Amino acid sequence: MEILALRRCHTATREQSFAMLPASMRRGLPRTPDGWLRQVDRMALGAHAGAAS
């Protein structure tokens, strides 16, 4: 569920999206919006692949 919420954030600017994340989710993410978006994409792809199998 959290990953889907993160994906919805992609409609906002990257900086706004990063600011919207709760601190608990932000903790493990890279500091730059570009870096965390790449990580979120990997998480979303992994979750999607896991759900498909």
CSV table of C-alpha atoms in Angstrom, one decimal, residues 5-20 33:
chain,number,residue,atom,x,y,z
A,5,ALA,CA,1.0,6.0,-2.2
A,6,LEU,CA,4.6,6.8,-3.2
A,7,ARG,CA,3.8,6.1,-6.9
A,8,ARG,CA,0.9,8.6,-6.6
A,9,CYS,CA,3.4,11.2,-5.3
A,10,HIS,CA,5.0,11.1,-8.8
A,11,THR,CA,2.3,13.4,-10.1
A,12,ALA,CA,3.7,16.2,-7.8
A,13,THR,CA,7.2,17.6,-8.2
A,14,ARG,CA,9.9,15.4,-6.8
A,15,GLU,CA,10.7,17.9,-4.0
A,16,GLN,CA,7.0,18.1,-3.0
A,17,SER,CA,6.8,14.3,-3.1
A,18,PHE,CA,9.8,13.9,-0.9
A,19,ALA,CA,8.4,16.4,1.6
A,20,MET,CA,5.1,14.5,1.7
A,33,PRO,CA,14.7,13.2,-4.8
